[in-house]
Amino acid sequence: MSAVTTERAAVAELHDALIDLLGPRGVSTDRRMLERASVDGARMSPVISEMLPLGVAEIVAFPTTASEIARVVQEAVARGIPVTPRGKGTGNYGQAIPSAGGLVLDTSRARNIVEVSDGSITADAGAPLAQLEQAARASGQQLWMYPSTLNSSIGGFLAGGSGGTGTIAHGANHMGFVAALDVVHADGSGLTHVEGEEAQLYVHNYGTAGIIARATVRLEPAVAWRALYASFPSFSGALSVIRELGRLDPLPRLVSADTIEVSAALPEDPAIPPGRSSLRTIAHPEAVEEATRIIEAAGGRIEAVREGATEGAKLSSLSYNHPIEWLQRSRPGHYYHLEVAGDVLADDIDLVHATIGDGLLHIEAGHTVPIGMLASEYTGPEDVEAAIERLTAIGVGVHNCHQWNVDFEMGRTIERARTTDPFGLLNPGKLNPDYTGPQKGSIR
Ligand SMILES: Cc1cc2nc3c(=O)[nH]c(=O)nc-3n(C[C@H](O)[C@H](O)[C@H](O)COP(=O)(O)OP(=O)(O)OC[C@H]3O[C@@H](n4cnc5c(N)ncnc54)[C@H](O)[C@@H]3O)c2cc1C
C-alpha cells in the first residue's frame, strides 16, 4: 500500500471515530468546509497572500466541550494525523493554516463559560472574548485585557494573540493574565491541568506545545469607562501626549493615535473629523478631566466623551491592527504592515517617517513603550526585509507580520514540545528551530 493510501485510510478511520464521538454534524470532509477551515486573517499580508493556499485540511472537527477537544486530539494522534487548532481564524500571519493538511480542530462550538469567580473566569477554548467580558461584567468585573478582535476565541487569543485593550496596565504576551489552562498534548494523554508559570509555556506558540481546551484568565473590578475622542492638527501633536495619557492615574484601558491619512480611512464618525489626526482613549472616569487638560494644553481638541460598554468596545475595534485593516480596505493591494515598538516612535516621528518614506502609522500607548502598526507601499517581499533593517537601525523594535514561525520564547517551546508533541503532530510547520528573524517578545 502506498503512503498516500495509508494516509487516506487513516483519515477515513478518523472520520468514523469522530462521527461516533461528535455525531455527523461534528465532523466534515466537505470541500467547502475544509477550505473555510484552512484560511485565517493572513490576507492582511501581501507577502503571505502571494503564497496561498499554504495547506488545506483533510478533515475538520467541531467539538463542543473541553473533554471532546481532548478526545478529538487523542483520536487524531493515535492515527498519526496532524492537528491544527483553530478558534475564529482571525490570526493574521497564517499561523492557523494547516500546512501539513490533516485535521483542523475548530473550537468555535466549545464556548461554555464554566465559572466566574472573584478575580478569574474559566471558559472552554472557543468562547469569544466578548462573551467572557459580558459574563465578567455581570459579576461586577472585567477582563484584564482583550484584543481588538473582540469576537475571537480565548484559546486563539492566548495561543496566537499578544495584547490589546488592557495592555497598558497589564502588559503584553499574557504574562500573569493566564491563571490556569487545561491542555491536551499529542502523547496519548487526556487533559492536563497547568497553572501559573507552567501555563505560560502554552502562550503565543500556536498550539505547538499543546492545545488549550479550557482557560482560566484574570478579572479585575469593573470600571465605567469613558470613550474619549480627540483630534490634533498634526500627528506629532497627538504623539506628544500619548505617553502622558498612557500614564494617567488611574490608568486608561487604551490610548490610540493615527496619522491624518490613517484617521481618514476609519469608519465615518463626527468625532473623527477629516484632515486631523485622531486620538482616542478609553479613560477612567476619574481621569477624564486630566486627560482633557493634557490634550488641550498640547493643542488638541476634545471631539466627544461617550459612556457605556458598547462605546468602549467600539473604540477597541479601532485599535491595534484594525486601523491598518481599514487603511488596506481604502486602497486594496497597496499596503503591507509591520508591528513596531519603541520610544523613538513618539520622540522622533520625523526620523521614522524619513526612514520609511511613505510609512503611515497607527500608535498605541503600550505597557512600557509606544507600540504601533506601520503601513507602507508594497512592491515586493524585499520591501519588508529592507524596512525591518532600516527601522532596527534607528532603534525601532520590529515584529515581522509576514511569517508564521513561532517567534516568541521559541527555545522554551521547543523544549516543552519535545515531550508534549514527540511526533511533531501539533500545528506542524510553525515551530521551526532554524527561524532567526525578529522575536516578538523583544519589542515590548
Ligand atoms: C484586524 C485585526 C486586528 C487584530 N487585533 C489584535 C489585537 O488587538 N491583539 C492581538 O493580540 N491580536 C490581534 N489580532 C490577531 C488575532 O485576531 C487575535 O490574536 C485573536 O485573538 C486570535 O483569536 P482567534 O480565535 O481568531 O484565533 P485563530 O486565528 O483561530 O488562532 C490563532 C493561533 O492560535 C492557534 N490556536 C487557536 N485555538 C487554539 C487552542 N485552543 N489551543 C492552542 N492553539 C490554538 C491557531 O492554530 C493559530 O496558530 C488582530 C487580527 C486582525 C486581523
Short mmCIF file of C-alpha atoms in Angstrom, two decimals, residues 61-316:
data_model
loop_
_atom_site.label_atom_id
_atom_site.label_comp_id
_atom_site.label_asym_id
_atom_site.label_seq_id
_atom_site.Cartn_x
_atom_site.Cartn_y
_atom_site.Cartn_z
CA ALA A 61 -13.93 18.56 13.68
CA PHE A 62 -16.19 20.72 15.82
CA PRO A 63 -16.00 19.55 19.45
CA THR A 64 -18.35 21.33 21.86
CA THR A 65 -16.60 20.78 25.22
CA ALA A 66 -13.08 20.71 26.63
CA SER A 67 -13.22 16.94 27.09
CA GLU A 68 -14.36 16.47 23.48
CA ILE A 69 -11.39 18.60 22.37
CA ALA A 70 -9.10 16.19 24.25
CA ARG A 71 -10.76 13.11 22.73
CA VAL A 72 -10.53 14.53 19.19
CA VAL A 73 -6.79 15.16 19.62
CA GLN A 74 -6.28 11.65 21.00
CA GLU A 75 -8.10 10.07 18.04
CA ALA A 76 -6.01 12.02 15.51
CA VAL A 77 -2.71 11.42 17.31
CA ALA A 78 -3.43 7.69 17.56
CA ARG A 79 -3.54 7.61 13.75
CA GLY A 80 -0.52 9.91 13.21
CA ILE A 81 -2.69 12.67 11.76
CA PRO A 82 -1.52 16.30 12.21
CA VAL A 83 -3.80 18.58 14.25
CA THR A 84 -4.11 22.32 13.63
CA PRO A 85 -6.21 24.08 16.27
CA ARG A 86 -8.46 26.93 15.27
CA GLY A 87 -10.58 29.48 17.12
CA LYS A 88 -12.18 32.20 15.00
CA GLY A 89 -9.39 32.20 12.42
CA THR A 90 -8.60 35.91 12.79
CA GLY A 91 -4.86 35.45 13.40
CA ASN A 92 -3.09 37.36 10.70
CA TYR A 93 0.14 35.52 9.92
CA GLY A 94 -1.18 32.24 8.51
CA GLN A 95 -0.49 30.51 11.80
CA ALA A 96 -3.87 28.72 11.78
CA ILE A 97 -3.38 27.35 8.25
CA PRO A 98 -2.98 23.55 8.28
CA SER A 99 0.28 23.46 6.34
CA ALA A 100 0.55 19.68 6.64
CA GLY A 101 -3.13 19.02 5.88
CA GLY A 102 -4.63 16.58 8.36
CA LEU A 103 -7.23 17.66 10.92
CA VAL A 104 -8.37 21.18 11.70
CA LEU A 105 -9.74 21.20 15.22
CA ASP A 106 -12.27 24.03 15.16
CA THR A 107 -13.02 25.01 18.77
CA SER A 108 -15.64 27.65 17.97
CA ARG A 109 -18.52 25.48 19.24
CA ALA A 110 -16.78 24.79 22.59
CA ARG A 111 -17.86 28.07 24.16
CA ASN A 112 -19.08 27.25 27.67
CA ILE A 113 -18.35 29.70 30.43
CA VAL A 114 -17.57 27.25 33.22
CA GLU A 115 -17.18 29.58 36.20
CA VAL A 116 -16.90 33.23 37.12
CA SER A 117 -15.25 33.71 40.48
CA ASP A 118 -13.73 36.60 42.34
CA GLY A 119 -10.75 37.60 40.19
CA SER A 120 -10.96 34.99 37.43
CA ILE A 121 -13.13 33.42 34.75
CA THR A 122 -12.91 29.89 33.34
CA ALA A 123 -14.20 29.05 29.87
CA ASP A 124 -13.79 26.45 27.15
CA ALA A 125 -11.28 27.37 24.45
CA GLY A 126 -13.74 28.54 21.79
CA ALA A 127 -15.59 31.05 23.99
CA PRO A 128 -15.45 34.52 22.38
CA LEU A 129 -13.77 37.24 24.44
CA ALA A 130 -16.90 39.39 24.07
CA GLN A 131 -18.85 36.64 25.86
CA LEU A 132 -16.21 36.44 28.61
CA GLU A 133 -16.28 40.23 29.10
CA GLN A 134 -20.08 40.17 29.27
CA ALA A 135 -20.07 37.38 31.87
CA ALA A 136 -17.41 39.21 33.86
CA ARG A 137 -19.43 42.45 33.73
CA ALA A 138 -22.50 40.62 35.04
CA SER A 139 -20.43 39.86 38.16
CA GLY A 140 -19.16 43.45 38.57
CA GLN A 141 -15.79 42.58 37.00
CA GLN A 142 -13.99 42.93 33.66
CA LEU A 143 -11.27 41.08 31.77
CA TRP A 144 -7.70 42.25 32.32
CA MET A 145 -7.40 42.50 28.56
CA TYR A 146 -8.86 41.60 25.19
CA PRO A 147 -7.78 42.08 21.55
CA SER A 148 -9.42 44.45 19.08
CA THR A 149 -10.92 41.30 17.54
CA LEU A 150 -13.33 41.02 20.47
CA ASN A 151 -15.24 38.13 18.92
CA SER A 152 -12.17 35.94 18.63
CA SER A 153 -11.76 32.97 20.97
CA ILE A 154 -9.98 32.88 24.31
CA GLY A 155 -7.91 29.86 23.14
CA GLY A 156 -6.87 31.65 19.93
CA PHE A 157 -6.07 34.89 21.78
CA LEU A 158 -3.82 33.10 24.28
CA ALA A 159 -2.17 30.88 21.66
CA GLY A 160 -1.92 33.43 18.85
CA GLY A 161 -2.50 36.95 20.16
CA SER A 162 -0.48 39.19 22.39
CA GLY A 163 -2.44 42.10 23.82
CA GLY A 164 -4.89 44.89 23.21
CA THR A 165 -7.32 46.82 25.39
CA GLY A 166 -5.88 46.49 28.92
CA THR A 167 -2.25 46.04 27.84
CA ILE A 168 -1.28 49.47 29.23
CA ALA A 169 -1.96 48.19 32.76
CA HIS A 170 -1.18 44.50 32.37
CA GLY A 171 1.49 44.21 29.67
CA ALA A 172 1.65 42.13 26.53
CA ASN A 173 2.02 38.42 25.85
CA HIS A 174 -0.40 37.40 28.60
CA MET A 175 2.12 37.44 31.46
CA GLY A 176 0.02 36.98 34.58
CA PHE A 177 -3.25 37.11 32.60
CA VAL A 178 -3.39 33.32 32.35
CA ALA A 179 -4.09 31.74 35.72
CA ALA A 180 -4.58 28.12 34.58
CA LEU A 181 -5.12 26.00 31.50
CA ASP A 182 -6.40 22.55 30.68
CA VAL A 183 -4.22 21.48 27.75
CA VAL A 184 -4.05 18.45 25.50
CA HIS A 185 -0.70 17.01 24.47
CA ALA A 186 -0.01 14.83 21.46
CA ASP A 187 1.24 11.93 23.56
CA GLY A 188 -1.99 10.00 24.02
CA SER A 189 -2.78 11.53 27.43
CA GLY A 190 -6.03 13.34 28.22
CA LEU A 191 -6.45 16.80 29.71
CA THR A 192 -3.51 18.14 31.70
CA HIS A 193 -4.12 20.94 34.19
CA VAL A 194 -1.34 23.55 34.40
CA GLU A 195 -1.16 26.71 36.48
CA GLY A 196 0.96 29.84 36.90
CA GLU A 197 4.40 29.73 35.28
CA GLU A 198 3.71 26.37 33.69
CA ALA A 199 0.61 27.75 31.96
CA GLN A 200 2.81 30.42 30.31
CA LEU A 201 4.51 27.66 28.33
CA TYR A 202 1.44 27.40 26.08
CA VAL A 203 1.08 31.10 25.37
CA HIS A 204 1.69 32.57 21.91
CA ASN A 205 3.09 29.41 20.34
CA TYR A 206 0.13 28.49 18.12
CA GLY A 207 -0.71 25.23 19.87
CA THR A 208 2.68 23.70 19.05
CA ALA A 209 3.35 22.67 22.67
CA GLY A 210 -0.21 21.65 23.46
CA ILE A 211 -3.77 22.55 22.60
CA ILE A 212 -5.71 24.72 25.01
CA ALA A 213 -9.04 23.09 25.83
CA ARG A 214 -10.07 25.32 28.73
CA ALA A 215 -8.62 28.53 30.16
CA THR A 216 -8.82 30.49 33.39
CA VAL A 217 -7.87 34.15 32.99
CA ARG A 218 -7.76 37.10 35.37
CA LEU A 219 -10.54 39.58 36.08
CA GLU A 220 -10.46 42.90 37.91
CA PRO A 221 -13.23 45.12 39.31
CA ALA A 222 -15.33 46.67 36.53
CA VAL A 223 -14.86 50.34 35.65
CA ALA A 224 -17.47 52.60 34.00
CA TRP A 225 -15.00 53.58 31.26
CA ARG A 226 -15.38 56.67 29.08
CA ALA A 227 -14.63 56.60 25.35
CA LEU A 228 -12.84 59.89 24.73
CA TYR A 229 -12.24 61.09 21.17
CA ALA A 230 -9.83 63.94 20.49
CA SER A 231 -8.14 65.33 17.39
CA PHE A 232 -4.98 67.27 16.58
CA PRO A 233 -3.93 69.35 13.58
CA SER A 234 -0.88 67.08 13.19
CA PHE A 235 0.15 63.51 14.09
CA SER A 236 3.13 64.82 16.07
CA GLY A 237 0.68 66.76 18.27
CA ALA A 238 -1.19 63.53 19.07
CA LEU A 239 2.07 61.68 19.68
CA SER A 240 3.32 64.39 22.04
CA VAL A 241 0.69 63.36 24.64
CA ILE A 242 0.41 59.62 24.04
CA ARG A 243 2.81 58.56 26.80
CA GLU A 244 1.46 61.07 29.33
CA LEU A 245 -2.08 59.80 28.67
CA GLY A 246 -0.82 56.24 29.00
CA ARG A 247 0.47 57.04 32.49
CA LEU A 248 -2.66 58.77 33.81
CA ASP A 249 -3.74 57.83 37.31
CA PRO A 250 -5.96 55.76 37.23
CA LEU A 251 -4.54 54.19 34.09
CA PRO A 252 -6.55 54.20 30.84
CA ARG A 253 -7.59 50.94 29.20
CA LEU A 254 -6.44 52.07 25.75
CA VAL A 255 -4.81 55.08 24.04
CA SER A 256 -4.64 55.06 20.22
CA ALA A 257 -3.42 57.67 17.73
CA ASP A 258 -3.38 57.75 13.94
CA THR A 259 -1.78 59.82 11.21
CA ILE A 260 -4.18 62.11 9.34
CA GLU A 261 -4.24 59.63 6.41
CA VAL A 262 -5.00 56.61 8.61
CA SER A 263 -7.64 58.62 10.53
CA ALA A 264 -9.35 59.38 7.21
CA ALA A 265 -9.63 55.64 6.47
CA LEU A 266 -11.50 54.89 9.74
CA PRO A 267 -15.30 54.45 9.67
CA GLU A 268 -17.11 57.78 9.45
CA ASP A 269 -17.77 59.35 12.82
CA PRO A 270 -18.29 63.03 13.70
CA ALA A 271 -15.72 62.51 16.48
CA ILE A 272 -13.05 61.63 13.86
CA PRO A 273 -13.03 64.80 11.75
CA PRO A 274 -11.38 64.79 8.32
CA GLY A 275 -7.99 66.46 7.89
CA ARG A 276 -6.99 65.91 11.54
CA SER A 277 -5.03 63.30 13.46
CA SER A 278 -7.39 61.23 15.62
CA LEU A 279 -6.50 60.32 19.20
CA ARG A 280 -8.81 58.02 21.15
CA THR A 281 -8.65 56.77 24.70
CA ILE A 282 -10.73 54.51 26.92
CA ALA A 283 -10.26 56.62 30.01
CA HIS A 284 -11.06 56.06 33.66
CA PRO A 285 -13.96 58.39 34.61
CA GLU A 286 -11.79 59.98 37.31
CA ALA A 287 -9.09 60.77 34.75
CA VAL A 288 -11.21 62.40 32.02
CA GLU A 289 -10.66 65.91 33.37
CA GLU A 290 -6.88 65.50 33.48
CA ALA A 291 -6.86 63.85 30.03
CA THR A 292 -8.80 66.83 28.67
CA ARG A 293 -6.31 69.26 30.24
CA ILE A 294 -3.32 67.40 28.73
CA ILE A 295 -4.88 67.20 25.25
CA GLU A 296 -5.95 70.85 25.15
CA ALA A 297 -2.60 72.09 26.50
CA ALA A 298 -0.91 70.31 23.55
CA GLY A 299 -3.19 71.99 21.01
CA GLY A 300 -5.70 69.15 20.69
CA ARG A 301 -9.48 69.31 20.69
CA ILE A 302 -11.93 67.06 22.53
CA GLU A 303 -14.44 65.73 19.99
CA ALA A 304 -16.64 63.53 22.18
CA VAL A 305 -16.79 61.74 25.51
CA ARG A 306 -19.13 58.73 25.35
CA GLU A 307 -20.34 56.36 28.05
CA GLY A 308 -21.32 52.70 28.13
CA ALA A 309 -19.71 49.32 27.47
CA THR A 310 -20.65 49.40 23.76
CA GLU A 311 -18.77 52.66 23.29
CA GLY A 312 -15.65 51.15 24.88
CA ALA A 313 -15.91 48.09 22.63
CA LYS A 314 -16.36 50.34 19.59
CA LEU A 315 -13.21 52.25 20.45
CA SER A 316 -11.33 48.96 20.96
#
